[in-house]
mmCIF file of C-alpha atoms and ligand atoms in Angstrom:
data_model
loop_
_atom_site.group_PDB
_atom_site.id
_atom_site.type_symbol
_atom_site.label_atom_id
_atom_site.label_comp_id
_atom_site.label_asym_id
_atom_site.label_seq_id
_atom_site.Cartn_x
_atom_site.Cartn_y
_atom_site.Cartn_z
ATOM 1 C CA UNK A 1 105.465 113.103 95.804
ATOM 2 C CA UNK A 2 105.178 111.939 92.197
ATOM 3 C CA UNK A 3 101.395 111.627 92.424
ATOM 4 C CA UNK A 4 100.496 114.991 90.964
ATOM 5 C CA UNK A 5 97.169 116.770 91.137
ATOM 6 C CA UNK A 6 95.095 118.606 88.580
ATOM 7 C CA UNK A 7 97.179 121.779 88.554
ATOM 8 C CA UNK A 8 100.204 119.888 87.284
ATOM 9 C CA UNK A 9 98.030 117.937 84.879
ATOM 10 C CA UNK A 10 96.694 121.173 83.440
ATOM 11 C CA UNK A 11 100.291 122.256 82.938
ATOM 12 C CA UNK A 12 101.086 118.923 81.246
ATOM 13 C CA UNK A 13 98.166 119.319 78.809
ATOM 14 C CA UNK A 14 99.154 122.913 78.043
ATOM 15 C CA UNK A 15 102.595 121.708 77.117
ATOM 16 C CA UNK A 16 101.163 118.860 75.049
ATOM 17 C CA UNK A 17 98.988 121.339 73.158
ATOM 18 C CA UNK A 18 101.870 123.716 72.542
ATOM 19 C CA UNK A 19 104.314 121.006 71.497
ATOM 20 C CA UNK A 20 101.805 118.777 69.707
ATOM 21 C CA UNK A 21 102.052 115.546 71.601
ATOM 22 C CA UNK A 22 99.609 113.477 73.626
ATOM 23 C CA UNK A 23 99.440 111.252 76.676
ATOM 24 C CA UNK A 24 98.359 107.664 76.656
ATOM 25 C CA UNK A 25 95.726 107.345 79.383
ATOM 26 C CA UNK A 26 96.064 103.801 80.592
ATOM 27 C CA UNK A 27 93.411 101.828 82.480
ATOM 28 C CA UNK A 28 94.534 99.786 85.461
ATOM 29 C CA UNK A 29 92.693 97.340 87.711
ATOM 30 C CA UNK A 30 95.594 95.521 89.400
ATOM 31 C CA UNK A 31 99.337 96.047 90.049
ATOM 32 C CA UNK A 32 101.049 94.228 87.155
ATOM 33 C CA UNK A 33 99.988 96.560 84.375
ATOM 34 C CA UNK A 34 100.571 99.549 86.651
ATOM 35 C CA UNK A 35 104.153 98.507 87.444
ATOM 36 C CA UNK A 36 104.940 97.880 83.771
ATOM 37 C CA UNK A 37 103.616 101.364 82.973
ATOM 38 C CA UNK A 38 105.584 103.047 85.775
ATOM 39 C CA UNK A 39 108.821 101.385 84.633
ATOM 40 C CA UNK A 40 108.336 102.213 80.951
ATOM 41 C CA UNK A 41 107.278 105.812 81.611
ATOM 42 C CA UNK A 42 110.258 106.433 83.856
ATOM 43 C CA UNK A 43 112.664 104.960 81.308
ATOM 44 C CA UNK A 44 111.064 107.103 78.595
ATOM 45 C CA UNK A 45 111.077 110.208 80.823
ATOM 46 C CA UNK A 46 107.350 110.578 80.206
ATOM 47 C CA UNK A 47 104.708 111.566 82.725
ATOM 48 C CA UNK A 48 102.112 108.869 83.268
ATOM 49 C CA UNK A 49 98.349 109.049 83.250
ATOM 50 C CA UNK A 50 96.578 106.038 84.725
ATOM 51 C CA UNK A 51 92.841 105.687 84.985
ATOM 52 C CA UNK A 52 90.345 103.804 87.060
ATOM 53 C CA UNK A 53 86.969 102.860 85.613
ATOM 54 C CA UNK A 54 83.952 102.015 87.796
ATOM 55 C CA UNK A 55 84.305 98.388 86.661
ATOM 56 C CA UNK A 56 87.960 98.322 87.715
ATOM 57 C CA UNK A 57 87.040 99.832 91.083
ATOM 58 C CA UNK A 58 84.344 97.199 91.546
ATOM 59 C CA UNK A 59 86.750 94.407 90.638
ATOM 60 C CA UNK A 60 89.577 95.667 92.852
ATOM 61 C CA UNK A 61 87.158 96.115 95.753
ATOM 62 C CA UNK A 62 85.727 92.588 95.496
ATOM 63 C CA UNK A 63 82.412 94.082 94.430
ATOM 64 C CA UNK A 64 82.689 97.208 96.580
ATOM 65 C CA UNK A 65 83.349 100.124 94.193
ATOM 66 C CA UNK A 66 84.155 102.556 96.951
ATOM 67 C CA UNK A 67 86.724 100.263 98.570
ATOM 68 C CA UNK A 68 88.206 99.475 95.159
ATOM 69 C CA UNK A 69 88.448 103.119 94.153
ATOM 70 C CA UNK A 70 90.110 104.132 97.420
ATOM 71 C CA UNK A 71 92.362 101.056 97.323
ATOM 72 C CA UNK A 72 93.472 101.549 93.711
ATOM 73 C CA UNK A 73 94.059 105.254 94.224
ATOM 74 C CA UNK A 74 96.184 104.534 97.321
ATOM 75 C CA UNK A 75 98.088 101.770 95.521
ATOM 76 C CA UNK A 76 98.887 104.023 92.579
ATOM 77 C CA UNK A 77 99.975 106.899 94.819
ATOM 78 C CA UNK A 78 102.156 104.648 97.001
ATOM 79 C CA UNK A 79 103.778 102.785 94.089
ATOM 80 C CA UNK A 80 104.330 106.027 92.195
ATOM 81 C CA UNK A 81 106.188 107.701 95.071
ATOM 82 C CA UNK A 82 109.769 106.653 94.200
ATOM 83 C CA UNK A 83 109.463 107.211 90.444
ATOM 84 C CA UNK A 84 110.906 110.531 89.195
ATOM 85 C CA UNK A 85 107.988 111.404 86.914
ATOM 86 C CA UNK A 86 104.553 112.932 87.477
ATOM 87 C CA UNK A 87 101.894 110.274 87.875
ATOM 88 C CA UNK A 88 98.311 111.412 87.355
ATOM 89 C CA UNK A 89 95.132 109.514 88.207
ATOM 90 C CA UNK A 90 91.942 109.920 86.182
ATOM 91 C CA UNK A 91 88.506 108.487 86.907
ATOM 92 C CA UNK A 92 87.336 106.993 83.624
ATOM 93 C CA UNK A 93 83.691 106.760 82.480
ATOM 94 C CA UNK A 94 82.135 107.611 85.819
ATOM 95 C CA UNK A 95 78.423 108.114 85.315
ATOM 96 C CA UNK A 96 75.391 109.547 87.098
ATOM 97 C CA UNK A 97 75.285 106.338 89.137
ATOM 98 C CA UNK A 98 78.642 107.161 90.701
ATOM 99 C CA UNK A 99 78.004 110.748 91.799
ATOM 100 C CA UNK A 100 78.705 110.009 95.466
ATOM 101 C CA UNK A 101 82.023 108.411 94.605
ATOM 102 C CA UNK A 102 82.915 111.376 92.419
ATOM 103 C CA UNK A 103 82.214 113.727 95.329
ATOM 104 C CA UNK A 104 84.329 111.616 97.653
ATOM 105 C CA UNK A 105 87.204 111.492 95.157
ATOM 106 C CA UNK A 106 87.095 115.291 94.919
ATOM 107 C CA UNK A 107 86.756 115.835 98.653
ATOM 108 C CA UNK A 108 89.658 113.522 99.521
ATOM 109 C CA UNK A 109 91.787 114.497 96.498
ATOM 110 C CA UNK A 110 92.049 110.871 95.388
ATOM 111 C CA UNK A 111 92.600 111.795 91.742
ATOM 112 C CA UNK A 112 93.985 114.441 89.366
ATOM 113 C CA UNK A 113 91.048 114.435 86.966
ATOM 114 C CA UNK A 114 87.597 112.948 86.517
ATOM 115 C CA UNK A 115 85.656 111.944 83.441
ATOM 116 C CA UNK A 116 81.942 112.359 83.913
ATOM 117 C CA UNK A 117 80.379 110.274 81.186
ATOM 118 C CA UNK A 118 76.815 111.415 80.629
ATOM 119 C CA UNK A 119 77.065 110.821 76.889
ATOM 120 C CA UNK A 120 74.204 108.322 77.041
ATOM 121 C CA UNK A 121 71.889 111.093 78.240
ATOM 122 C CA UNK A 122 70.109 113.682 76.107
ATOM 123 C CA UNK A 123 72.089 116.866 75.356
ATOM 124 C CA UNK A 124 70.556 119.024 78.118
ATOM 125 C CA UNK A 125 70.879 116.315 80.749
ATOM 126 C CA UNK A 126 74.475 115.653 79.667
ATOM 127 C CA UNK A 127 75.188 119.340 80.197
ATOM 128 C CA UNK A 128 73.435 119.413 83.566
ATOM 129 C CA UNK A 129 75.328 116.408 84.956
ATOM 130 C CA UNK A 130 78.697 117.417 83.525
ATOM 131 C CA UNK A 131 78.284 120.951 84.841
ATOM 132 C CA UNK A 132 77.364 119.635 88.302
ATOM 133 C CA UNK A 133 80.647 117.701 88.445
ATOM 134 C CA UNK A 134 82.651 120.685 87.164
ATOM 135 C CA UNK A 135 81.058 122.810 89.890
ATOM 136 C CA UNK A 136 81.827 120.218 92.560
ATOM 137 C CA UNK A 137 85.490 120.234 91.499
ATOM 138 C CA UNK A 138 85.782 124.013 91.158
ATOM 139 C CA UNK A 139 88.633 125.419 93.215
ATOM 140 C CA UNK A 140 90.257 122.016 93.851
ATOM 141 C CA UNK A 141 92.419 121.971 90.732
ATOM 142 C CA UNK A 142 90.942 118.596 89.723
ATOM 143 C CA UNK A 143 90.213 118.634 85.983
ATOM 144 C CA UNK A 144 86.911 117.499 84.509
ATOM 145 C CA UNK A 145 86.510 115.613 81.244
ATOM 146 C CA UNK A 146 83.060 115.404 79.687
ATOM 147 C CA UNK A 147 81.938 113.547 76.569
ATOM 148 C CA UNK A 148 79.779 114.617 73.677
ATOM 149 C CA UNK A 149 78.721 111.999 71.124
ATOM 150 C CA UNK A 150 78.755 108.245 71.583
ATOM 151 C CA UNK A 151 81.626 105.798 71.171
ATOM 152 C CA UNK A 152 80.591 102.449 69.747
ATOM 153 C CA UNK A 153 81.554 99.264 71.606
ATOM 154 C CA UNK A 154 81.883 98.106 75.179
ATOM 155 C CA UNK A 155 84.127 99.582 77.850
ATOM 156 C CA UNK A 156 83.482 98.021 81.233
ATOM 157 C CA UNK A 157 80.009 99.153 82.292
ATOM 158 C CA UNK A 158 79.503 101.498 79.323
ATOM 159 C CA UNK A 159 78.265 100.133 76.024
ATOM 160 C CA UNK A 160 76.833 101.508 72.828
ATOM 161 C CA UNK A 161 75.695 99.636 69.716
ATOM 162 C CA UNK A 162 76.042 102.715 67.573
ATOM 163 C CA UNK A 163 78.480 105.536 67.068
ATOM 164 C CA UNK A 164 77.151 109.059 67.337
ATOM 165 C CA UNK A 165 79.698 111.469 65.928
ATOM 166 C CA UNK A 166 80.266 114.675 67.869
ATOM 167 C CA UNK A 167 78.631 117.742 66.340
ATOM 168 C CA UNK A 168 81.198 120.592 66.161
ATOM 169 C CA UNK A 169 78.508 123.242 66.709
ATOM 170 C CA UNK A 170 77.201 121.509 69.794
ATOM 171 C CA UNK A 171 80.778 121.082 71.057
ATOM 172 C CA UNK A 172 81.220 124.817 71.623
ATOM 173 C CA UNK A 173 77.945 125.163 73.497
ATOM 174 C CA UNK A 174 78.721 122.009 75.474
ATOM 175 C CA UNK A 175 82.143 123.172 76.666
ATOM 176 C CA UNK A 176 80.880 126.675 77.436
ATOM 177 C CA UNK A 177 77.894 125.514 79.444
ATOM 178 C CA UNK A 178 79.543 122.599 81.270
ATOM 179 C CA UNK A 179 82.826 124.429 81.988
ATOM 180 C CA UNK A 180 84.542 121.085 81.332
ATOM 181 C CA UNK A 181 88.350 121.224 81.137
ATOM 182 C CA UNK A 182 88.642 118.430 78.570
ATOM 183 C CA UNK A 183 86.293 117.302 75.827
ATOM 184 C CA UNK A 184 85.994 113.647 74.822
ATOM 185 C CA UNK A 185 84.843 113.430 71.220
ATOM 186 C CA UNK A 186 83.409 110.673 69.083
ATOM 187 C CA UNK A 187 85.022 110.618 65.646
ATOM 188 C CA UNK A 188 84.822 106.940 64.708
ATOM 189 C CA UNK A 189 87.029 105.093 67.176
ATOM 190 C CA UNK A 190 85.514 102.141 69.048
ATOM 191 C CA UNK A 191 85.843 100.681 72.514
ATOM 192 C CA UNK A 192 87.106 97.095 72.667
ATOM 193 C CA UNK A 193 88.859 95.080 69.977
ATOM 194 C CA UNK A 194 88.645 97.210 66.839
ATOM 195 C CA UNK A 195 90.537 97.331 63.559
ATOM 196 C CA UNK A 196 91.989 100.676 62.617
ATOM 197 C CA UNK A 197 91.917 99.763 58.926
ATOM 198 C CA UNK A 198 88.119 99.281 59.020
ATOM 199 C CA UNK A 199 87.156 102.294 61.156
ATOM 200 C CA UNK A 200 85.371 105.250 59.625
ATOM 201 C CA UNK A 201 87.638 107.797 61.229
ATOM 202 C CA UNK A 202 86.596 111.420 60.823
ATOM 203 C CA UNK A 203 89.835 113.304 61.355
ATOM 204 C CA UNK A 204 88.219 116.234 59.576
ATOM 205 C CA UNK A 205 85.647 116.354 62.352
ATOM 206 C CA UNK A 206 88.330 116.441 65.038
ATOM 207 C CA UNK A 207 89.922 119.382 63.192
ATOM 208 C CA UNK A 208 86.573 121.145 62.888
ATOM 209 C CA UNK A 209 85.837 120.699 66.593
ATOM 210 C CA UNK A 210 89.266 122.036 67.506
ATOM 211 C CA UNK A 211 88.843 125.033 65.179
ATOM 212 C CA UNK A 212 85.323 125.874 66.390
ATOM 213 C CA UNK A 213 86.467 125.724 70.004
ATOM 214 C CA UNK A 214 89.486 127.914 69.255
ATOM 215 C CA UNK A 215 87.308 130.443 67.420
ATOM 216 C CA UNK A 216 85.129 130.656 70.527
ATOM 217 C CA UNK A 217 88.207 131.241 72.684
ATOM 218 C CA UNK A 218 88.103 127.738 74.184
ATOM 219 C CA UNK A 219 91.237 125.663 74.445
ATOM 220 C CA UNK A 220 89.928 122.450 76.065
ATOM 221 C CA UNK A 221 92.274 119.603 75.135
ATOM 222 C CA UNK A 222 90.487 116.909 73.108
ATOM 223 C CA UNK A 223 90.285 113.306 74.269
ATOM 224 C CA UNK A 224 90.039 110.227 72.100
ATOM 225 C CA UNK A 225 88.537 107.072 73.580
ATOM 226 C CA UNK A 226 88.789 103.616 72.078
ATOM 227 C CA UNK A 227 92.288 103.968 70.685
ATOM 228 C CA UNK A 228 93.477 100.372 71.152
ATOM 229 C CA UNK A 229 92.760 99.404 67.558
ATOM 230 C CA UNK A 230 94.267 102.485 65.948
ATOM 231 C CA UNK A 231 97.256 102.203 63.641
ATOM 232 C CA UNK A 232 100.299 104.352 64.523
ATOM 233 C CA UNK A 233 99.717 106.613 61.523
ATOM 234 C CA UNK A 234 96.112 107.200 62.623
ATOM 235 C CA UNK A 235 97.320 108.151 66.096
ATOM 236 C CA UNK A 236 99.781 110.621 64.557
ATOM 237 C CA UNK A 237 97.070 112.189 62.457
ATOM 238 C CA UNK A 238 94.771 112.571 65.451
ATOM 239 C CA UNK A 239 97.472 114.226 67.548
ATOM 240 C CA UNK A 240 97.973 116.684 64.712
ATOM 241 C CA UNK A 241 94.317 117.674 65.119
ATOM 242 C CA UNK A 242 94.489 118.585 68.781
ATOM 243 C CA UNK A 243 94.044 115.258 70.586
ATOM 244 C CA UNK A 244 96.032 115.374 73.839
ATOM 245 C CA UNK A 245 94.747 112.248 75.609
ATOM 246 C CA UNK A 246 94.511 108.787 74.065
ATOM 247 C CA UNK A 247 92.547 106.289 76.152
ATOM 248 C CA UNK A 248 93.841 102.756 76.134
ATOM 249 C CA UNK A 249 92.609 99.684 77.951
ATOM 250 C CA UNK A 250 91.941 96.776 75.593
ATOM 251 C CA UNK A 251 95.496 96.646 74.256
ATOM 252 C CA UNK A 252 96.960 96.111 77.737
ATOM 253 C CA UNK A 253 94.275 93.581 78.575
ATOM 254 C CA UNK A 254 95.303 91.600 75.503
ATOM 255 C CA UNK A 255 98.990 91.811 76.422
ATOM 256 C CA UNK A 256 98.082 90.553 79.898
ATOM 257 C CA UNK A 257 96.026 87.628 78.606
ATOM 258 C CA UNK A 258 98.496 86.740 75.878
ATOM 259 C CA UNK A 259 101.475 86.717 78.219
ATOM 260 C CA UNK A 260 99.643 84.588 80.785
ATOM 261 C CA UNK A 261 98.455 82.157 78.101
ATOM 262 C CA UNK A 262 101.957 81.668 76.737
ATOM 263 C CA UNK A 263 103.479 81.393 80.194
ATOM 264 C CA UNK A 264 101.027 78.769 81.404
ATOM 265 C CA UNK A 265 101.209 76.819 78.130
ATOM 266 C CA UNK A 266 104.964 76.643 78.542
ATOM 267 C CA UNK A 267 104.678 75.565 82.181
ATOM 268 C CA UNK A 268 101.628 73.324 81.880
ATOM 269 C CA UNK A 269 103.458 70.169 82.978
ATOM 270 C CA UNK A 270 104.742 71.950 86.107
ATOM 271 C CA UNK A 271 101.191 72.736 87.143
ATOM 272 C CA UNK A 272 98.858 70.030 85.765
ATOM 273 C CA UNK A 273 99.196 66.467 87.126
ATOM 274 C CA UNK A 274 100.282 63.929 84.475
ATOM 275 C CA UNK A 275 97.969 61.158 83.252
ATOM 276 C CA UNK A 276 97.298 58.576 85.887
ATOM 277 C CA UNK A 277 97.993 60.911 88.827
ATOM 278 C CA UNK A 278 94.996 61.658 90.998
ATOM 279 C CA UNK A 279 93.863 65.300 90.567
ATOM 280 C CA UNK A 280 94.116 66.077 94.271
ATOM 281 C CA UNK A 281 93.950 69.890 94.399
ATOM 282 C CA UNK A 282 92.062 69.678 97.704
ATOM 283 C CA UNK A 283 95.140 68.217 99.445
ATOM 284 C CA UNK A 284 97.726 69.920 97.221
ATOM 285 C CA UNK A 285 98.810 66.416 96.067
ATOM 286 C CA UNK A 286 100.095 65.646 99.576
ATOM 287 C CA UNK A 287 99.191 61.953 99.346
ATOM 288 C CA UNK A 288 101.001 61.051 96.110
ATOM 289 C CA UNK A 289 104.526 61.147 94.612
ATOM 290 C CA UNK A 290 103.916 63.945 92.058
ATOM 291 C CA UNK A 291 104.183 67.610 93.100
ATOM 292 C CA UNK A 292 103.466 70.798 91.193
ATOM 293 C CA UNK A 293 106.321 73.274 90.767
ATOM 294 C CA UNK A 294 105.910 76.393 92.880
ATOM 295 C CA UNK A 295 108.221 78.364 90.569
ATOM 296 C CA UNK A 296 105.593 78.001 87.843
ATOM 297 C CA UNK A 297 102.343 78.506 89.729
ATOM 298 C CA UNK A 298 103.266 81.322 92.107
ATOM 299 C CA UNK A 299 101.215 84.268 90.708
ATOM 300 C CA UNK A 300 104.328 86.410 90.972
ATOM 301 C CA UNK A 301 106.032 84.288 88.293
ATOM 302 C CA UNK A 302 103.445 85.076 85.618
ATOM 303 C CA UNK A 303 103.047 88.569 87.097
ATOM 304 C CA UNK A 304 106.702 89.377 86.485
ATOM 305 C CA UNK A 305 106.324 88.292 82.848
ATOM 306 C CA UNK A 306 103.246 90.466 82.452
ATOM 307 C CA UNK A 307 105.009 93.478 83.938
ATOM 308 C CA UNK A 308 107.934 93.014 81.526
ATOM 309 C CA UNK A 309 105.685 92.634 78.487
ATOM 310 C CA UNK A 310 103.514 95.653 79.395
ATOM 311 C CA UNK A 311 106.689 97.653 79.896
ATOM 312 C CA UNK A 312 107.819 96.747 76.377
ATOM 313 C CA UNK A 313 104.495 97.612 74.732
ATOM 314 C CA UNK A 314 104.126 100.805 76.773
ATOM 315 C CA UNK A 315 107.478 102.007 75.441
ATOM 316 C CA UNK A 316 106.189 101.781 71.882
ATOM 317 C CA UNK A 317 102.906 103.491 72.806
ATOM 318 C CA UNK A 318 104.650 106.340 74.643
ATOM 319 C CA UNK A 319 106.764 106.886 71.522
ATOM 320 C CA UNK A 320 103.603 106.977 69.416
ATOM 321 C CA UNK A 321 102.023 109.559 71.702
ATOM 322 C CA UNK A 322 105.214 111.635 71.627
ATOM 323 C CA UNK A 323 105.350 112.145 75.408
ATOM 324 C CA UNK A 324 108.804 110.648 75.922
ATOM 325 C CA UNK A 325 111.354 113.112 77.280
ATOM 326 C CA UNK A 326 108.544 115.519 78.197
ATOM 327 C CA UNK A 327 108.159 114.890 81.913
ATOM 328 C CA UNK A 328 107.467 117.986 83.983
ATOM 329 C CA UNK A 329 109.166 116.438 86.980
ATOM 330 C CA UNK A 330 112.659 117.848 86.529
ATOM 331 C CA UNK A 331 111.355 121.130 85.250
ATOM 332 C CA UNK A 332 110.581 122.235 88.794
ATOM 333 C CA UNK A 333 113.402 123.098 91.170
ATOM 334 C CA UNK A 334 111.366 122.404 94.282
ATOM 335 C CA UNK A 335 111.243 118.739 93.316
ATOM 336 C CA UNK A 336 114.908 117.995 92.802
HETATM 337 O O1 LIG B 401 88.183 104.751 78.397
HETATM 338 C C1 LIG B 401 88.898 103.801 78.001
HETATM 339 C C2 LIG B 401 89.244 103.649 76.590
HETATM 340 O O2 LIG B 401 88.398 104.432 75.799
HETATM 341 C C3 LIG B 401 89.419 102.239 76.190
HETATM 342 O O3 LIG B 401 89.532 102.082 74.801
HETATM 343 O O4 LIG B 401 88.944 99.700 74.433
HETATM 344 O O5 LIG B 401 90.218 100.968 72.734
HETATM 345 O O6 LIG B 401 91.290 100.361 74.867
HETATM 346 P P1 LIG B 401 90.008 100.715 74.179
HETATM 347 ZN ZN1 LIG B 402 86.550 105.142 76.891
#
């Protein structure tokens, strides 16, 4: 079963820390991006971390977050089954409003890890909520990621107009008191379309946080959100300072939109009626001579293009993260 739980994920992060690489944590809301990621990760011999945000769950469930979360988790686990890599599922940016869903995901082992995002709350309340989730997951193996600081920009249902950089002193207290397994830090990256060249990246802060945690005997892997706009050299630098998880959503969304735009522009005359032909969508043009071309408008046609393009981009991103060739899958005899 290539869907792997938190115990294996912990092992994967340990290895990433020891060998100085990271995992791209990729948001999914539908199958095309997921399939592109599964193909690329398998070819690269990299384990794959996919994540579901509350907004993605809501979308996939036609407005019903619970149905969408259960549906996406089942889809990922089913599609992952034949691929010879470990596939991990993370809940991304789940907040105090989704506590019941978090409990259900833990209870039914729908995921490998969960991010509780209480970064919008005051310090004490952030600790209280994050700790509550860590306690709920205790003994299940499911890992908990908590965030300290604020990431600027918009990611689904989370938005912040300002960046609040993580305080290294607070980071130690935060990890100790929440018992979080992973710490998401704010060091100048932004959610959404951002430009690496213009960001005020504080790599020094990432290093300080890592050092303070280590001095306190804490080895929580660090997580960087909002990495879509980062330049490859910035990613490398961040990995050097202890980042093990690089969250990515916007980049794939762009690849999706770009591929669809190009595909439909190229096939516009197969789909749109020419001048002078009645626009009879209601009857699928059954009364006239002109017909649209099913090879162009079948969603699977554009879907296949999207899968191929995501696969290509994911290859480059896996290389950047350094996780290629590092899959844990073959390392275990009981799985061969
Ligand atoms: O949690 C998801 C990521 O932080 C998304 O970041 O907008 O740069 O892709 P991004
Ligand atoms: Zn994020």
